[in-house]
Amino acid sequence: VQVYAKIYDRGLSEIVREVETALAQMKVPERYEVRIAGESEEIQESFASLQFAFTLSIILVYMIMAAQFESLWQPFIIMFCLPLSLIGVAIALWVSSTPLSVVVILGIILLGGIVVNNGIILIDFLNQLRQQGVPIREAAMQAGKVRLRPILMTAFSSAIGLLPLALGIGEGAELQAPMAIAVMGGILMATFLTLVVIPSIYISTEELAQKIRSWRRKDLPGT
């Protein structure tokens, strides 16, 4: 038996929650089941597919950076840009009163390959300074100063390029505006936080690694 209903002046998620509450109070006979289908079921399937795509994109980005940096922990540090970008996504959606949707999730997946660029630029230059013998803290401050301009240029150019789409200018842009809003908020927030958080994590992990190496040398016989 299929029961059809149309939604009027209310959100789908709110109605689904009320229906699930009502179904939980029902006594369903044995060998029978009651489930919500239609648009709600399609949305759940779409979110499941997007979760798989998001996880796969993170793994692929990490593998590429691990091969380029020839390191396993430095790409992990750079991947911290992604949770930092989610702060900007949440703020942008809240300010613009944009609900979370499949299009927004697509924007978050795109951020997985965009926001790491700033961290790559910063960490790569920091490694070059370390190879020249510059102390780690001085190298972090110098890398932030030198790479500040290209990082800001990259971030602002990407955000401004998405501005017409976020404003809904053009035919059919209203459907893609949530994605643009999410990407803009994520890029801008991740850019400023990257300049502070990523060097801090880099310095902390490097100093911790040096302490571990010094402890191992002390434990070796004859040292």
PDB file of C-alpha atoms in Angstrom:
ATOM      1  CA  VAL A   1       0.000   0.000   0.000  1.00  0.00           C
ATOM      2  CA  GLN A   2       1.440   3.354  -1.023  1.00  0.00           C
ATOM      3  CA  VAL A   3       0.333   6.561   0.657  1.00  0.00           C
ATOM      4  CA  TYR A   4       1.059   9.758  -1.257  1.00  0.00           C
ATOM      5  CA  ALA A   5       1.226  13.266   0.171  1.00  0.00           C
ATOM      6  CA  LYS A   6       2.286  16.701  -0.983  1.00  0.00           C
ATOM      7  CA  ILE A   7       4.197  19.242   1.089  1.00  0.00           C
ATOM      8  CA  TYR A   8       2.838  22.733   1.533  1.00  0.00           C
ATOM      9  CA  ASP A   9       4.594  25.641   3.226  1.00  0.00           C
ATOM     10  CA  ARG A  10       6.914  23.392   5.255  1.00  0.00           C
ATOM     11  CA  GLY A  11      10.304  21.753   4.865  1.00  0.00           C
ATOM     12  CA  LEU A  12      10.683  18.122   3.874  1.00  0.00           C
ATOM     13  CA  SER A  13      13.069  17.271   6.729  1.00  0.00           C
ATOM     14  CA  GLU A  14      10.661  18.644   9.339  1.00  0.00           C
ATOM     15  CA  ILE A  15       7.746  16.620   7.973  1.00  0.00           C
ATOM     16  CA  VAL A  16       9.849  13.465   7.711  1.00  0.00           C
ATOM     17  CA  ARG A  17      10.824  13.778  11.378  1.00  0.00           C
ATOM     18  CA  GLU A  18       7.162  14.061  12.409  1.00  0.00           C
ATOM     19  CA  VAL A  19       6.187  11.102  10.245  1.00  0.00           C
ATOM     20  CA  GLU A  20       9.008   8.998  11.701  1.00  0.00           C
ATOM     21  CA  THR A  21       7.841   9.920  15.213  1.00  0.00           C
ATOM     22  CA  ALA A  22       4.308   8.860  14.347  1.00  0.00           C
ATOM     23  CA  LEU A  23       5.495   5.597  12.764  1.00  0.00           C
ATOM     24  CA  ALA A  24       7.556   4.781  15.861  1.00  0.00           C
ATOM     25  CA  GLN A  25       4.370   4.842  17.924  1.00  0.00           C
ATOM     26  CA  MET A  26       2.525   2.467  15.599  1.00  0.00           C
ATOM     27  CA  LYS A  27       2.273  -1.260  16.265  1.00  0.00           C
ATOM     28  CA  VAL A  28       3.127  -2.892  12.964  1.00  0.00           C
ATOM     29  CA  PRO A  29       2.053  -6.548  12.570  1.00  0.00           C
ATOM     30  CA  GLU A  30       4.666  -9.211  11.964  1.00  0.00           C
ATOM     31  CA  ARG A  31       6.013  -9.604   8.423  1.00  0.00           C
ATOM     32  CA  TYR A  32       4.969  -6.032   7.666  1.00  0.00           C
ATOM     33  CA  GLU A  33       7.078  -2.912   7.545  1.00  0.00           C
ATOM     34  CA  VAL A  34       6.432   0.775   7.095  1.00  0.00           C
ATOM     35  CA  ARG A  35       9.047   2.973   5.474  1.00  0.00           C
ATOM     36  CA  ILE A  36       9.253   6.445   3.990  1.00  0.00           C
ATOM     37  CA  ALA A  37      10.013   6.505   0.277  1.00  0.00           C
ATOM     38  CA  GLY A  38       9.744   9.045  -2.488  1.00  0.00           C
ATOM     39  CA  GLU A  39      11.782  12.223  -2.289  1.00  0.00           C
ATOM     40  CA  SER A  40      13.082  11.479   1.206  1.00  0.00           C
ATOM     41  CA  GLU A  41      14.484   8.128   0.089  1.00  0.00           C
ATOM     42  CA  GLU A  42      16.114   9.703  -2.964  1.00  0.00           C
ATOM     43  CA  ILE A  43      17.752  12.372  -0.803  1.00  0.00           C
ATOM     44  CA  GLN A  44      19.177   9.732   1.539  1.00  0.00           C
ATOM     45  CA  GLU A  45      20.614   7.821  -1.407  1.00  0.00           C
ATOM     46  CA  SER A  46      22.104  11.017  -2.806  1.00  0.00           C
ATOM     47  CA  PHE A  47      23.744  11.878   0.523  1.00  0.00           C
ATOM     48  CA  ALA A  48      25.180   8.364   0.778  1.00  0.00           C
ATOM     49  CA  SER A  49      26.705   8.696  -2.700  1.00  0.00           C
ATOM     50  CA  LEU A  50      28.107  12.120  -1.841  1.00  0.00           C
ATOM     51  CA  GLN A  51      29.654  10.813   1.367  1.00  0.00           C
ATOM     52  CA  PHE A  52      31.475   8.155  -0.643  1.00  0.00           C
ATOM     53  CA  ALA A  53      32.633  10.755  -3.181  1.00  0.00           C
ATOM     54  CA  PHE A  54      33.810  13.071  -0.375  1.00  0.00           C
ATOM     55  CA  THR A  55      35.804  10.305   1.322  1.00  0.00           C
ATOM     56  CA  LEU A  56      37.318   9.196  -1.972  1.00  0.00           C
ATOM     57  CA  SER A  57      38.321  12.751  -2.883  1.00  0.00           C
ATOM     58  CA  ILE A  58      40.110  13.218   0.461  1.00  0.00           C
ATOM     59  CA  ILE A  59      41.995   9.943   0.020  1.00  0.00           C
ATOM     60  CA  LEU A  60      43.073  10.823  -3.525  1.00  0.00           C
ATOM     61  CA  VAL A  61      44.200  14.325  -2.534  1.00  0.00           C
ATOM     62  CA  TYR A  62      46.196  12.897   0.364  1.00  0.00           C
ATOM     63  CA  MET A  63      47.854  10.274  -1.854  1.00  0.00           C
ATOM     64  CA  ILE A  64      48.883  12.880  -4.427  1.00  0.00           C
ATOM     65  CA  MET A  65      50.369  15.183  -1.786  1.00  0.00           C
ATOM     66  CA  ALA A  66      52.133  12.279  -0.069  1.00  0.00           C
ATOM     67  CA  ALA A  67      53.796  11.369  -3.374  1.00  0.00           C
ATOM     68  CA  GLN A  68      54.826  14.961  -4.099  1.00  0.00           C
ATOM     69  CA  PHE A  69      56.113  15.809  -0.625  1.00  0.00           C
ATOM     70  CA  GLU A  70      57.570  12.303  -0.102  1.00  0.00           C
ATOM     71  CA  SER A  71      56.147  12.451   3.395  1.00  0.00           C
ATOM     72  CA  LEU A  72      53.153  11.046   5.225  1.00  0.00           C
ATOM     73  CA  TRP A  73      52.720  13.621   7.975  1.00  0.00           C
ATOM     74  CA  GLN A  74      53.063  16.852   5.968  1.00  0.00           C
ATOM     75  CA  PRO A  75      50.019  16.092   3.740  1.00  0.00           C
ATOM     76  CA  PHE A  76      48.136  15.254   6.919  1.00  0.00           C
ATOM     77  CA  ILE A  77      48.950  18.736   8.242  1.00  0.00           C
ATOM     78  CA  ILE A  78      47.801  20.337   4.997  1.00  0.00           C
ATOM     79  CA  MET A  79      44.521  18.392   5.174  1.00  0.00           C
ATOM     80  CA  PHE A  80      43.679  20.420   8.288  1.00  0.00           C
ATOM     81  CA  CYS A  81      42.676  23.165   5.830  1.00  0.00           C
ATOM     82  CA  LEU A  82      39.489  21.224   5.088  1.00  0.00           C
ATOM     83  CA  PRO A  83      37.924  21.308   8.587  1.00  0.00           C
ATOM     84  CA  LEU A  84      38.963  24.960   8.789  1.00  0.00           C
ATOM     85  CA  SER A  85      37.010  25.617   5.600  1.00  0.00           C
ATOM     86  CA  LEU A  86      33.903  23.985   7.082  1.00  0.00           C
ATOM     87  CA  ILE A  87      33.804  26.814   9.629  1.00  0.00           C
ATOM     88  CA  GLY A  88      33.489  29.286   6.763  1.00  0.00           C
ATOM     89  CA  VAL A  89      30.858  27.134   5.064  1.00  0.00           C
ATOM     90  CA  ALA A  90      28.712  27.093   8.209  1.00  0.00           C
ATOM     91  CA  ILE A  91      29.019  30.862   8.662  1.00  0.00           C
ATOM     92  CA  ALA A  92      28.235  31.564   4.988  1.00  0.00           C
ATOM     93  CA  LEU A  93      25.153  29.342   5.052  1.00  0.00           C
ATOM     94  CA  TRP A  94      23.953  30.946   8.291  1.00  0.00           C
ATOM     95  CA  VAL A  95      24.461  34.519   7.082  1.00  0.00           C
ATOM     96  CA  SER A  96      22.765  33.860   3.745  1.00  0.00           C
ATOM     97  CA  SER A  97      19.985  31.704   5.300  1.00  0.00           C
ATOM     98  CA  THR A  98      20.873  28.904   2.892  1.00  0.00           C
ATOM     99  CA  PRO A  99      19.747  25.400   3.961  1.00  0.00           C
ATOM    100  CA  LEU A 100      22.032  22.401   3.771  1.00  0.00           C
ATOM    101  CA  SER A 101      21.360  20.530   0.547  1.00  0.00           C
ATOM    102  CA  VAL A 102      22.918  18.195  -1.987  1.00  0.00           C
ATOM    103  CA  VAL A 103      24.282  21.184  -3.911  1.00  0.00           C
ATOM    104  CA  VAL A 104      26.010  22.463  -0.760  1.00  0.00           C
ATOM    105  CA  ILE A 105      27.582  19.042  -0.211  1.00  0.00           C
ATOM    106  CA  LEU A 106      28.920  19.210  -3.771  1.00  0.00           C
ATOM    107  CA  GLY A 107      30.540  22.522  -2.874  1.00  0.00           C
ATOM    108  CA  ILE A 108      32.173  20.947   0.188  1.00  0.00           C
ATOM    109  CA  ILE A 109      33.548  18.160  -2.011  1.00  0.00           C
ATOM    110  CA  LEU A 110      35.034  20.802  -4.313  1.00  0.00           C
ATOM    111  CA  LEU A 111      36.642  22.487  -1.305  1.00  0.00           C
ATOM    112  CA  GLY A 112      38.538  19.262  -0.628  1.00  0.00           C
ATOM    113  CA  GLY A 113      40.717  19.973  -3.653  1.00  0.00           C
ATOM    114  CA  ILE A 114      40.738  23.786  -3.495  1.00  0.00           C
ATOM    115  CA  VAL A 115      41.562  24.850   0.062  1.00  0.00           C
ATOM    116  CA  VAL A 116      44.627  22.592   0.284  1.00  0.00           C
ATOM    117  CA  ASN A 117      46.362  24.776  -2.317  1.00  0.00           C
ATOM    118  CA  ASN A 118      47.165  27.448   0.262  1.00  0.00           C
ATOM    119  CA  GLY A 119      48.651  24.883   2.616  1.00  0.00           C
ATOM    120  CA  ILE A 120      50.727  23.380  -0.213  1.00  0.00           C
ATOM    121  CA  ILE A 121      52.159  26.783  -1.128  1.00  0.00           C
ATOM    122  CA  LEU A 122      53.005  27.532   2.506  1.00  0.00           C
ATOM    123  CA  ILE A 123      54.477  24.155   3.486  1.00  0.00           C
ATOM    124  CA  ASP A 124      56.498  23.826   0.277  1.00  0.00           C
ATOM    125  CA  PHE A 125      58.221  27.181   0.820  1.00  0.00           C
ATOM    126  CA  LEU A 126      58.717  26.360   4.497  1.00  0.00           C
ATOM    127  CA  ASN A 127      60.488  23.133   3.531  1.00  0.00           C
ATOM    128  CA  GLN A 128      62.748  25.064   1.156  1.00  0.00           C
ATOM    129  CA  LEU A 129      63.767  27.413   3.955  1.00  0.00           C
ATOM    130  CA  ARG A 130      64.435  24.484   6.283  1.00  0.00           C
ATOM    131  CA  GLN A 131      66.718  22.926   3.672  1.00  0.00           C
ATOM    132  CA  GLN A 132      68.681  26.188   3.601  1.00  0.00           C
ATOM    133  CA  GLY A 133      69.319  25.886   7.343  1.00  0.00           C
ATOM    134  CA  VAL A 134      66.781  28.423   8.584  1.00  0.00           C
ATOM    135  CA  PRO A 135      65.447  27.628  12.109  1.00  0.00           C
ATOM    136  CA  ILE A 136      61.934  26.251  12.136  1.00  0.00           C
ATOM    137  CA  ARG A 137      60.203  29.170  13.876  1.00  0.00           C
ATOM    138  CA  GLU A 138      61.974  31.773  11.771  1.00  0.00           C
ATOM    139  CA  ALA A 139      61.195  29.740   8.645  1.00  0.00           C
ATOM    140  CA  ALA A 140      57.487  29.631   9.560  1.00  0.00           C
ATOM    141  CA  MET A 141      57.309  33.413  10.043  1.00  0.00           C
ATOM    142  CA  GLN A 142      59.270  34.091   6.863  1.00  0.00           C
ATOM    143  CA  ALA A 143      57.132  31.677   4.835  1.00  0.00           C
ATOM    144  CA  GLY A 144      53.964  33.391   6.065  1.00  0.00           C
ATOM    145  CA  LYS A 145      55.253  36.823   5.062  1.00  0.00           C
ATOM    146  CA  VAL A 146      56.589  35.814   1.647  1.00  0.00           C
ATOM    147  CA  ARG A 147      53.644  33.595   0.644  1.00  0.00           C
ATOM    148  CA  LEU A 148      50.950  35.891   2.042  1.00  0.00           C
ATOM    149  CA  ARG A 149      50.447  37.784  -1.207  1.00  0.00           C
ATOM    150  CA  PRO A 150      50.103  34.782  -3.580  1.00  0.00           C
ATOM    151  CA  ILE A 151      47.824  33.005  -1.092  1.00  0.00           C
ATOM    152  CA  LEU A 152      45.519  36.029  -0.806  1.00  0.00           C
ATOM    153  CA  MET A 153      45.544  36.561  -4.583  1.00  0.00           C
ATOM    154  CA  THR A 154      44.557  32.936  -5.164  1.00  0.00           C
ATOM    155  CA  ALA A 155      41.791  33.010  -2.547  1.00  0.00           C
ATOM    156  CA  PHE A 156      40.251  36.341  -3.541  1.00  0.00           C
ATOM    157  CA  SER A 157      40.354  35.576  -7.262  1.00  0.00           C
ATOM    158  CA  SER A 158      38.524  32.280  -6.664  1.00  0.00           C
ATOM    159  CA  ALA A 159      35.954  33.911  -4.370  1.00  0.00           C
ATOM    160  CA  ILE A 160      35.292  36.860  -6.683  1.00  0.00           C
ATOM    161  CA  GLY A 161      34.902  34.502  -9.640  1.00  0.00           C
ATOM    162  CA  LEU A 162      32.097  32.735  -7.754  1.00  0.00           C
ATOM    163  CA  LEU A 163      30.361  35.966  -6.713  1.00  0.00           C
ATOM    164  CA  PRO A 164      28.010  36.255  -9.755  1.00  0.00           C
ATOM    165  CA  LEU A 165      26.930  32.651  -9.266  1.00  0.00           C
ATOM    166  CA  ALA A 166      26.383  33.190  -5.528  1.00  0.00           C
ATOM    167  CA  LEU A 167      24.214  36.248  -6.251  1.00  0.00           C
ATOM    168  CA  GLY A 168      22.067  34.215  -8.619  1.00  0.00           C
ATOM    169  CA  ILE A 169      22.959  36.260 -11.699  1.00  0.00           C
ATOM    170  CA  GLY A 170      22.130  34.451 -14.918  1.00  0.00           C
ATOM    171  CA  GLU A 171      19.622  31.883 -16.039  1.00  0.00           C
ATOM    172  CA  GLY A 172      19.462  28.853 -13.784  1.00  0.00           C
ATOM    173  CA  ALA A 173      22.008  30.282 -11.348  1.00  0.00           C
ATOM    174  CA  GLU A 174      19.570  30.013  -8.433  1.00  0.00           C
ATOM    175  CA  LEU A 175      20.041  26.240  -8.359  1.00  0.00           C
ATOM    176  CA  GLN A 176      23.832  26.520  -8.136  1.00  0.00           C
ATOM    177  CA  ALA A 177      23.986  29.537  -5.830  1.00  0.00           C
ATOM    178  CA  PRO A 178      24.154  27.434  -2.610  1.00  0.00           C
ATOM    179  CA  MET A 179      27.249  25.661  -3.925  1.00  0.00           C
ATOM    180  CA  ALA A 180      28.930  28.978  -4.728  1.00  0.00           C
ATOM    181  CA  ILE A 181      28.065  30.392  -1.303  1.00  0.00           C
ATOM    182  CA  ALA A 182      29.519  27.332   0.425  1.00  0.00           C
ATOM    183  CA  VAL A 183      32.722  27.412  -1.634  1.00  0.00           C
ATOM    184  CA  MET A 184      33.215  31.157  -1.124  1.00  0.00           C
ATOM    185  CA  GLY A 185      32.774  30.918   2.637  1.00  0.00           C
ATOM    186  CA  GLY A 186      35.086  27.917   2.873  1.00  0.00           C
ATOM    187  CA  ILE A 187      37.845  29.490   0.772  1.00  0.00           C
ATOM    188  CA  LEU A 188      37.879  32.818   2.610  1.00  0.00           C
ATOM    189  CA  MET A 189      37.805  31.324   6.108  1.00  0.00           C
ATOM    190  CA  ALA A 190      40.380  28.634   5.321  1.00  0.00           C
ATOM    191  CA  THR A 191      42.725  31.221   3.802  1.00  0.00           C
ATOM    192  CA  PHE A 192      43.040  33.312   6.939  1.00  0.00           C
ATOM    193  CA  LEU A 193      43.077  30.378   9.365  1.00  0.00           C
ATOM    194  CA  THR A 194      45.639  28.507   7.259  1.00  0.00           C
ATOM    195  CA  LEU A 195      48.199  31.276   7.774  1.00  0.00           C
ATOM    196  CA  VAL A 196      47.995  30.741  11.540  1.00  0.00           C
ATOM    197  CA  VAL A 197      46.931  27.147  12.201  1.00  0.00           C
ATOM    198  CA  ILE A 198      49.040  25.265   9.623  1.00  0.00           C
ATOM    199  CA  PRO A 199      52.415  26.797  10.665  1.00  0.00           C
ATOM    200  CA  SER A 200      51.533  26.204  14.314  1.00  0.00           C
ATOM    201  CA  ILE A 201      50.781  22.530  13.684  1.00  0.00           C
ATOM    202  CA  TYR A 202      53.936  22.228  11.554  1.00  0.00           C
ATOM    203  CA  ILE A 203      56.132  23.667  14.306  1.00  0.00           C
ATOM    204  CA  SER A 204      54.513  21.542  17.030  1.00  0.00           C
ATOM    205  CA  THR A 205      54.833  18.271  15.117  1.00  0.00           C
ATOM    206  CA  GLU A 206      58.402  19.018  14.017  1.00  0.00           C
ATOM    207  CA  GLU A 207      59.526  19.885  17.564  1.00  0.00           C
ATOM    208  CA  LEU A 208      57.806  16.746  18.863  1.00  0.00           C
ATOM    209  CA  ALA A 209      59.558  14.651  16.211  1.00  0.00           C
ATOM    210  CA  GLN A 210      62.921  16.160  17.182  1.00  0.00           C
ATOM    211  CA  LYS A 211      62.327  15.302  20.846  1.00  0.00           C
ATOM    212  CA  ILE A 212      61.406  11.720  19.927  1.00  0.00           C
ATOM    213  CA  ARG A 213      64.563  11.387  17.816  1.00  0.00           C
ATOM    214  CA  SER A 214      66.707  12.759  20.646  1.00  0.00           C
ATOM    215  CA  TRP A 215      65.138  10.296  23.116  1.00  0.00           C
ATOM    216  CA  ARG A 216      65.859   7.423  20.757  1.00  0.00           C
ATOM    217  CA  ARG A 217      69.510   8.481  20.439  1.00  0.00           C
ATOM    218  CA  LYS A 218      69.851   8.518  24.222  1.00  0.00           C
ATOM    219  CA  ASP A 219      68.377   5.023  24.470  1.00  0.00           C
ATOM    220  CA  LEU A 220      70.812   3.598  21.914  1.00  0.00           C
ATOM    221  CA  PRO A 221      73.887   1.905  23.466  1.00  0.00           C
ATOM    222  CA  GLY A 222      77.084   3.935  23.242  1.00  0.00           C
ATOM    223  CA  THR A 223      75.327   7.306  22.938  1.00  0.00           C
TER     224      THR A 223
END
